[in-house]
Short mmCIF file of C-alpha atoms in Angstrom, two decimals:
data_model
loop_
_atom_site.label_atom_id
_atom_site.label_comp_id
_atom_site.label_asym_id
_atom_site.label_seq_id
_atom_site.Cartn_x
_atom_site.Cartn_y
_atom_site.Cartn_z
CA MET A 78 167.11 120.11 39.33
CA ASN A 79 170.33 120.30 37.45
CA THR A 80 170.64 117.52 34.30
CA SER A 81 172.63 115.03 36.33
CA LEU A 82 170.52 114.92 39.32
CA TRP A 83 167.39 114.34 37.12
CA ILE A 84 169.36 111.56 35.11
CA ALA A 85 170.05 109.89 38.23
CA VAL A 86 166.41 110.30 39.96
CA ARG A 87 164.74 108.65 36.48
CA ALA A 88 167.97 105.75 36.60
CA LEU A 89 166.81 105.15 40.09
CA ARG A 90 163.20 105.13 39.44
CA ALA A 91 163.83 102.97 36.18
CA ARG A 92 165.81 100.22 38.94
CA ARG A 93 163.59 100.62 41.91
CA GLY A 94 163.91 96.61 42.82
CA ALA A 95 167.45 97.40 43.00
CA LEU A 96 167.37 100.14 44.73
CA LEU A 97 165.74 99.02 47.46
CA LEU A 98 167.94 96.02 47.94
CA THR A 99 170.66 98.39 48.29
CA VAL A 100 168.40 101.18 51.08
CA LEU A 101 167.42 98.26 52.95
CA ALA A 102 170.88 96.92 53.21
CA VAL A 103 172.37 99.96 54.33
CA ALA A 104 169.24 101.09 56.07
CA LEU A 105 170.12 97.24 57.87
CA ALA A 106 173.39 98.09 58.19
CA THR A 107 172.79 101.58 60.22
CA ALA A 108 170.37 100.70 62.56
CA THR A 109 172.59 97.83 63.93
CA ALA A 110 175.77 99.92 64.10
CA LEU A 111 173.28 102.31 66.43
CA THR A 112 171.08 100.41 68.44
CA VAL A 113 173.16 98.60 70.91
CA PRO A 114 174.76 102.18 71.96
CA LEU A 115 171.44 103.28 72.14
CA VAL A 116 170.13 101.11 74.48
CA SER A 117 172.93 101.01 76.50
CA ARG A 118 172.52 104.69 76.63
CA GLN A 119 169.30 104.51 77.81
CA VAL A 120 169.98 101.73 81.27
CA GLU A 121 172.81 103.65 81.73
CA ARG A 122 170.47 107.09 82.17
CA GLY A 123 167.11 104.48 83.42
CA ALA A 124 169.62 103.43 86.10
CA GLN A 125 171.23 106.79 87.42
CA ASP A 126 167.27 108.58 87.35
CA ALA A 127 166.44 106.05 89.73
CA ALA A 128 169.20 106.46 92.40
CA GLN A 129 169.12 109.91 92.66
CA VAL A 130 167.38 110.89 95.63
CA PHE A 131 169.78 109.28 98.04
CA ASP A 132 173.74 109.76 98.77
CA LEU A 133 174.94 106.33 99.86
CA LEU A 134 173.73 103.58 100.45
CA VAL A 135 175.07 101.05 103.18
CA ALA A 136 174.51 97.39 103.18
CA ALA A 137 175.68 93.79 103.79
CA PRO A 138 179.63 93.09 102.67
CA GLY A 139 180.17 91.96 99.26
CA SER A 140 179.62 93.07 95.93
CA PRO A 141 178.44 96.40 95.86
CA THR A 142 176.84 96.12 92.24
CA GLN A 143 174.27 93.36 93.52
CA ALA A 144 174.06 95.06 96.48
CA LEU A 145 172.39 98.40 94.60
CA THR A 146 171.07 95.94 92.56
CA SER A 147 168.76 94.44 94.91
CA SER A 148 168.35 97.12 97.45
CA LEU A 149 167.70 99.52 94.69
CA PHE A 150 165.96 97.58 92.48
CA TYR A 151 164.92 95.20 93.86
CA LEU A 152 166.54 92.74 90.87
CA ASP A 153 168.66 90.39 92.97
CA ALA A 154 169.68 89.02 95.75
CA PRO A 155 170.49 90.86 98.51
CA ASN A 156 174.73 90.23 99.75
CA GLY A 157 173.11 89.89 103.70
CA ASN A 158 171.22 91.56 106.74
CA LEU A 159 172.64 94.28 108.97
CA PRO A 160 171.91 94.33 112.61
CA ALA A 161 169.00 97.49 113.20
CA SER A 162 171.81 98.79 114.95
CA VAL A 163 173.89 99.70 112.12
CA TYR A 164 170.45 101.84 111.10
CA GLU A 165 169.92 103.41 114.52
CA ASP A 166 173.55 104.96 114.64
CA LEU A 167 173.33 106.35 111.20
CA ARG A 168 169.67 108.12 111.96
CA THR A 169 171.74 109.15 115.14
CA SER A 170 175.21 109.90 113.95
CA PRO A 171 175.47 114.15 113.70
CA GLY A 172 174.99 115.46 110.05
CA THR A 173 172.73 112.47 109.02
CA ARG A 174 169.87 114.76 106.86
CA ARG A 175 167.92 111.18 106.35
CA ALA A 176 168.31 107.55 107.01
CA VAL A 177 166.02 104.80 105.37
CA PRO A 178 166.39 101.18 105.99
CA ILE A 179 165.22 98.72 104.14
CA GLY A 180 164.34 95.50 104.85
CA LEU A 181 163.68 92.94 101.99
CA GLY A 182 162.63 88.82 102.22
CA ASP A 183 158.66 88.83 101.01
CA ASN A 184 156.93 89.55 98.03
CA HIS A 185 153.62 89.12 96.90
CA LEU A 186 152.92 88.02 92.87
CA GLY A 187 156.34 88.78 92.38
CA PHE A 188 156.25 92.50 93.73
CA PRO A 189 158.75 92.78 96.64
CA ILE A 190 157.30 93.68 100.00
CA VAL A 191 159.95 96.19 101.61
CA GLY A 192 159.87 97.56 105.17
CA THR A 193 160.93 100.90 105.42
CA SER A 194 159.82 104.12 107.71
CA THR A 195 157.67 107.15 106.65
CA ALA A 196 161.30 108.57 106.29
CA PHE A 197 161.09 106.91 103.00
CA PHE A 198 158.58 109.32 101.89
CA ASP A 199 160.37 112.01 102.18
CA GLN A 200 163.20 112.02 100.54
CA ARG A 201 163.86 114.68 97.96
CA ILE A 202 166.73 115.55 95.17
CA LYS A 203 166.99 118.71 96.29
CA PRO A 204 166.54 119.63 99.80
CA LYS A 205 163.97 122.55 98.86
CA ASP A 206 162.44 120.13 95.72
CA PRO A 207 159.17 118.42 97.18
CA PRO A 208 158.95 114.73 98.33
CA TYR A 209 160.29 112.28 95.20
CA PHE A 210 157.90 109.77 95.79
CA ARG A 211 153.91 110.72 96.53
CA VAL A 212 150.82 109.59 97.52
CA ALA A 213 148.36 109.38 94.56
CA GLN A 214 145.46 107.70 96.61
CA GLY A 215 145.32 107.50 100.20
CA ARG A 216 147.57 108.03 102.90
CA ILE A 217 151.19 106.97 104.26
CA PHE A 218 151.10 103.59 106.22
CA GLY A 219 150.77 104.57 110.17
CA THR A 220 151.16 100.90 111.78
CA GLU A 221 152.57 97.20 111.10
CA HIS A 222 150.54 95.81 108.28
CA GLU A 223 149.77 98.44 106.33
CA VAL A 224 150.50 99.15 102.94
CA VAL A 225 151.36 101.63 100.22
CA ALA A 226 151.40 100.53 97.08
CA GLY A 227 153.37 101.74 94.20
CA ALA A 228 151.83 102.76 90.71
CA ARG A 229 153.11 99.80 88.91
CA ALA A 230 152.06 97.26 91.65
CA ALA A 231 148.67 98.47 92.33
CA GLN A 232 147.43 98.03 88.49
CA GLU A 233 149.08 94.35 88.14
CA ALA A 234 148.20 93.27 91.14
CA GLY A 235 144.46 94.36 91.35
CA LEU A 236 144.87 96.20 94.79
CA ARG A 237 142.79 99.33 95.50
CA LEU A 238 142.38 100.86 98.94
CA GLY A 239 141.78 98.74 101.39
CA SER A 240 142.38 95.63 99.68
CA THR A 241 144.25 93.11 101.46
CA PHE A 242 146.51 90.51 100.59
CA LYS A 243 149.32 87.87 102.66
CA GLY A 244 153.00 87.66 102.57
CA SER A 245 154.82 85.50 100.65
CA HIS A 246 158.38 84.37 101.89
CA GLY A 247 161.02 84.88 99.26
CA LEU A 248 161.96 87.89 96.69
CA GLU A 249 160.06 86.29 94.01
CA GLU A 250 156.63 84.16 92.81
CA ALA A 251 157.03 80.57 93.29
CA GLU A 252 156.29 78.51 90.30
CA HIS A 253 153.69 76.84 91.72
CA PRO A 254 150.89 78.02 94.05
CA GLU A 255 151.19 74.70 96.07
CA ASP A 256 155.11 75.62 96.80
CA GLU A 257 154.38 79.49 98.02
CA ALA A 258 155.09 79.45 101.77
CA THR A 259 152.94 82.65 103.18
CA HIS A 260 153.14 84.70 105.87
CA GLU A 261 149.89 84.55 109.08
CA GLY A 262 149.86 88.62 109.13
CA THR A 263 147.47 89.90 106.46
CA TYR A 264 148.71 93.44 104.92
CA ARG A 265 146.00 95.90 103.45
CA VAL A 266 146.80 99.85 101.43
CA VAL A 267 145.81 102.17 102.63
CA GLY A 268 148.21 104.47 99.41
CA ILE A 269 149.53 103.92 95.98
CA LEU A 270 152.01 106.22 95.23
CA GLN A 271 152.46 108.63 92.19
CA PRO A 272 154.12 106.87 89.52
CA THR A 273 157.48 108.10 89.20
CA GLY A 274 159.17 105.45 86.26
CA GLY A 275 161.08 104.23 89.19
CA PRO A 276 161.57 100.50 90.77
CA VAL A 277 159.73 101.96 93.80
CA ASP A 278 157.06 101.97 90.95
CA ARG A 279 156.84 97.74 91.29
CA ALA A 280 157.26 97.70 95.74
CA LEU A 281 154.84 97.01 98.38
CA LEU A 282 155.79 100.00 101.19
CA THR A 283 155.28 98.74 104.96
CA PRO A 284 156.69 99.82 108.05
CA ILE A 285 160.24 97.80 109.13
CA GLU A 286 158.53 96.65 112.01
CA THR A 287 156.29 94.59 110.17
CA ILE A 288 159.00 92.45 108.15
CA TRP A 289 160.61 92.19 111.90
CA GLU A 290 157.60 90.47 112.87
CA ALA A 291 156.72 88.33 110.11
CA HIS A 292 160.39 87.01 110.21
CA GLY A 293 160.30 86.43 114.25
CA GLN A 294 162.75 89.20 115.12
CA VAL A 295 160.76 90.22 117.67
CA ALA A 296 163.52 91.45 119.93
CA PRO A 297 165.53 94.84 119.33
CA ALA A 298 168.75 92.59 119.43
CA SER A 299 167.20 89.96 116.70
CA ARG A 300 166.21 93.18 114.17
CA GLN A 301 168.39 93.75 110.93
CA VAL A 302 167.78 95.73 107.76
CA THR A 303 168.88 94.91 104.43
CA ALA A 304 170.56 98.40 103.54
CA VAL A 305 170.13 101.54 104.32
CA LEU A 306 169.66 104.53 102.73
CA TYR A 307 171.87 107.62 103.85
CA THR A 308 171.69 111.51 102.78
CA SER A 309 173.90 113.97 104.71
CA GLU A 310 173.96 116.88 105.53
CA GLN A 311 176.64 118.23 103.83
CA LEU A 312 178.94 117.29 100.99
CA ALA A 313 181.91 116.15 103.68
CA GLY A 314 179.84 113.95 105.53
CA ILE A 315 179.25 111.29 103.09
CA TYR A 316 183.08 110.95 102.55
CA THR A 317 183.16 110.33 106.51
CA THR A 318 180.40 107.82 107.06
CA VAL A 319 181.63 106.24 104.06
CA GLN A 320 185.15 105.67 106.06
CA ARG A 321 183.53 105.37 109.15
CA ILE A 322 181.68 102.81 107.81
CA ASN A 323 183.91 100.83 105.98
CA ALA A 324 186.41 100.27 108.77
CA GLY A 325 183.92 99.50 111.41
CA GLY A 326 183.60 95.93 108.58
CA LYS A 327 180.85 95.38 109.57
CA ALA A 328 179.04 97.36 106.97
CA MET A 329 179.80 98.65 103.64
CA ALA A 330 178.95 101.82 102.06
CA VAL A 331 178.27 102.18 98.42
CA LEU A 332 178.22 105.43 96.60
CA PRO A 333 175.78 105.19 93.25
CA GLY A 334 178.17 107.08 91.25
CA GLN A 335 181.03 104.87 91.47
CA VAL A 336 179.26 101.80 90.80
CA PHE A 337 177.75 103.24 87.95
CA ALA A 338 180.99 104.32 87.01
CA GLN A 339 182.87 100.96 87.04
CA ALA A 340 179.74 99.39 84.90
CA ARG A 341 180.18 101.99 82.35
CA ASP A 342 183.44 101.03 82.05
CA VAL A 343 183.10 97.94 81.29
CA LEU A 344 179.88 98.42 79.32
CA ALA A 345 182.54 101.00 77.70
CA GLN A 346 184.66 97.88 76.57
CA GLY A 347 182.11 96.35 74.97
CA GLN A 348 181.06 99.18 72.98
CA ALA A 349 184.85 99.00 71.71
CA ALA A 350 184.13 95.84 70.51
CA TYR A 351 180.63 96.07 69.35
CA ALA A 352 182.09 99.52 67.22
CA GLY A 353 184.25 96.91 65.74
CA LEU A 354 181.16 94.36 64.71
CA SER A 355 180.20 97.74 63.94
CA LEU A 356 182.50 98.61 60.92
CA LEU A 357 182.84 95.09 60.04
CA VAL A 358 179.02 95.91 59.06
CA LEU A 359 179.26 98.64 57.57
CA GLY A 360 182.09 97.53 55.14
CA ILE A 361 180.03 94.61 54.20
CA ALA A 362 177.24 97.07 53.56
CA ALA A 363 179.38 99.29 50.95
CA LEU A 364 180.34 96.26 49.55
CA THR A 365 177.08 95.28 48.64
CA VAL A 366 176.39 99.23 47.60
CA TRP A 367 179.79 98.63 45.19
CA LEU A 368 177.32 95.18 43.51
CA GLY A 369 174.60 97.35 43.25
CA VAL A 370 176.33 100.50 41.58
CA HIS A 371 178.67 97.93 39.63
CA ALA A 372 175.65 96.00 38.23
CA ALA A 373 174.11 98.74 37.25
CA THR A 374 176.15 100.49 35.23
CA LEU A 375 176.42 96.27 33.31
CA GLU A 376 172.58 97.42 32.80
CA ARG A 377 173.56 100.88 31.18
CA GLN A 378 176.40 100.68 28.94
CA ARG A 379 174.46 101.34 26.05
CA THR A 380 172.51 104.10 28.33
CA VAL A 381 176.35 105.83 29.32
CA ALA A 382 176.94 104.78 25.20
CA LEU A 383 174.15 107.34 24.25
CA LEU A 384 174.98 110.03 26.33
CA ARG A 385 178.48 110.39 25.50
CA ALA A 386 177.55 110.13 21.54
CA LEU A 387 175.36 113.29 22.79
CA GLY A 388 178.14 115.23 23.82
CA ALA A 389 178.17 114.14 27.32
CA GLY A 390 182.03 114.49 28.89
CA ARG A 391 183.23 112.04 30.92
CA PRO A 392 183.12 113.95 34.08
CA THR A 393 179.13 114.26 33.71
CA VAL A 394 178.93 110.39 33.45
CA PHE A 395 181.48 109.65 36.28
CA GLY A 396 179.78 112.12 38.12
CA LEU A 397 176.33 110.74 37.47
CA VAL A 398 177.26 107.70 39.55
CA LEU A 399 178.84 109.19 42.11
CA THR A 400 175.33 110.93 41.90
CA GLU A 401 173.14 107.77 41.97
CA THR A 402 175.21 106.12 44.44
CA LEU A 403 175.38 109.22 47.26
CA LEU A 404 171.31 109.54 46.85
CA THR A 405 170.95 105.98 46.92
CA VAL A 406 173.25 105.90 50.69
CA THR A 407 171.89 108.99 51.64
CA VAL A 408 167.97 107.64 52.00
CA GLY A 409 169.70 104.36 53.46
CA VAL A 410 171.30 106.32 56.17
CA LEU A 411 168.45 108.64 56.41
CA LEU A 412 166.27 105.16 57.25
CA GLY A 413 168.72 103.85 59.12
CA LEU A 414 168.76 106.38 61.84
CA GLY A 415 164.90 106.79 61.90
CA LEU A 416 164.93 102.36 62.56
CA ALA A 417 167.65 102.89 64.88
CA LEU A 418 165.55 104.92 66.92
CA LEU A 419 161.94 103.15 66.62
CA VAL A 420 164.20 99.54 67.78
CA SER A 421 165.91 101.07 71.32
CA GLY A 422 162.57 103.44 72.24
CA THR A 423 161.02 99.86 71.54
CA GLY A 424 163.53 97.78 72.78
CA GLY A 425 163.87 100.17 75.66
CA GLN A 426 160.56 99.44 76.51
CA ILE A 427 160.02 96.08 76.87
CA LEU A 428 163.72 95.80 78.64
CA GLY A 429 162.84 98.61 81.42
CA SER A 430 159.77 96.22 81.77
CA ARG A 431 162.08 93.16 82.90
CA LEU A 432 164.06 95.49 84.84
CA GLY A 433 161.67 97.32 86.79
CA PHE A 434 161.97 101.55 85.73
CA ILE A 435 161.13 102.86 82.54
CA LEU A 436 163.90 103.86 80.61
CA PRO A 437 164.35 107.01 78.72
CA ALA A 438 163.19 107.88 75.45
CA PRO A 439 167.24 107.32 73.03
CA GLN A 440 169.32 110.08 72.51
CA LEU A 441 171.02 110.29 68.94
CA THR A 442 174.15 111.56 69.82
CA TRP A 443 176.99 113.38 66.74
CA PRO A 444 179.00 111.04 67.73
CA LEU A 445 177.18 107.65 66.55
CA ALA A 446 175.10 109.83 64.01
CA LEU A 447 178.42 110.24 62.54
CA ARG A 448 179.73 106.89 63.19
CA ALA A 449 176.38 106.27 60.23
CA MET A 450 176.66 108.47 58.25
CA ALA A 451 180.26 106.94 57.57
CA LEU A 452 178.44 104.90 55.33
CA ILE A 453 178.30 107.92 52.91
CA PRO A 454 181.81 108.52 51.52
CA LEU A 455 182.62 104.43 52.34
CA GLY A 456 179.64 104.22 49.69
CA LEU A 457 181.19 107.12 47.62
CA LEU A 458 184.56 105.47 47.69
CA ALA A 459 183.15 101.84 47.31
CA ALA A 460 181.60 103.29 43.51
CA LEU A 461 184.60 104.88 42.50
CA PRO A 462 185.59 102.23 40.13
CA PRO A 463 182.66 101.95 38.52
CA ALA A 464 182.14 105.71 38.36
CA ILE A 465 186.07 105.52 36.57
CA GLY A 466 184.77 102.43 34.57
CA ALA A 467 181.51 104.23 32.81
CA ALA A 468 183.83 107.43 32.39
CA ARG A 469 185.79 105.02 30.25
CA LEU A 470 183.56 103.69 28.41
CA SER A 471 183.76 104.45 24.04
CA PRO A 472 180.24 105.08 22.96
CA LEU A 473 181.56 103.77 19.68
CA ARG A 474 181.05 99.65 21.96
CA TYR A 475 177.41 99.64 21.54
CA LEU A 476 176.08 102.07 18.84
#
């Protein structure tokens, strides 16, 4: 360890209180600049992972984002319903690999009861991959009112194989039990899915015929579905289906990738404003560094004068002040990086539990890291005036 670094470390140890405050200010500024972008990226990646098992969502005309959040994430009310004939046409169309009906409208203890078909359990990320949704206990439903419960729904609702319950009308649990409008039929759990980390972990899956019966849609002409998850044999077939569906006017074809891209653009605008705020916070942290260095310079004027008297040149004193600042800011930035990862990881878990799907661990990219590390040259820049003042200090003034 060279002399300047040794003296700088000893000087910082002598000013532990002021050092702690400066490091804390730098760490908080760094964490503030990084936390929101990290969490935003977690949400984006988690949502894309949850939508990767199908190519196209067909829903009632309206908001594409609402169609996706309702029929895929079970977080919103659907745009409306489609005639079941739309599902049948998609299922029997040439080039269709898989068409999966989705029927919503009921819940149990706040967990959505999702009407679908056995084709739901054959969804795969790639054609040769194993099924994405696999049964951990029991079996797939076979008849009406049988239920395959998602892992989280089974755990939190206390459902086991053979458990029975009644469905309640609506997408959310009523605030007061006396207001709950239940259906006549009784559901029985015959299977529990393996955890996937996606929204299906919260779902209670049952044959679509159960939903039709519960809502009095006995006649084929009266039957409706909320949406259809569609996968084509060929990539070109997806775009052909999009054009055909949207041209008909009865339904709306939604490409999840396009919805996520639009959401990313909106997030990018918000993050641009947040980046400006982050620069302001980093500037305030740099000002804090300047105040700390300036106060320390005033405190150690006698020490600096003694160093000058012992033969230390102005460059040595100048370098000493900058070295102290470099150590202080670097420790603060590293602590802030760790704090940002900790906060975004914890916040991601809390947010994921509310959204209904697991968010991946935060990833610190180089652009974000460089944004935080910009505080190091800012801190050194803020330390220049005190460093110059210390270097110009006459040793005769305090000796």
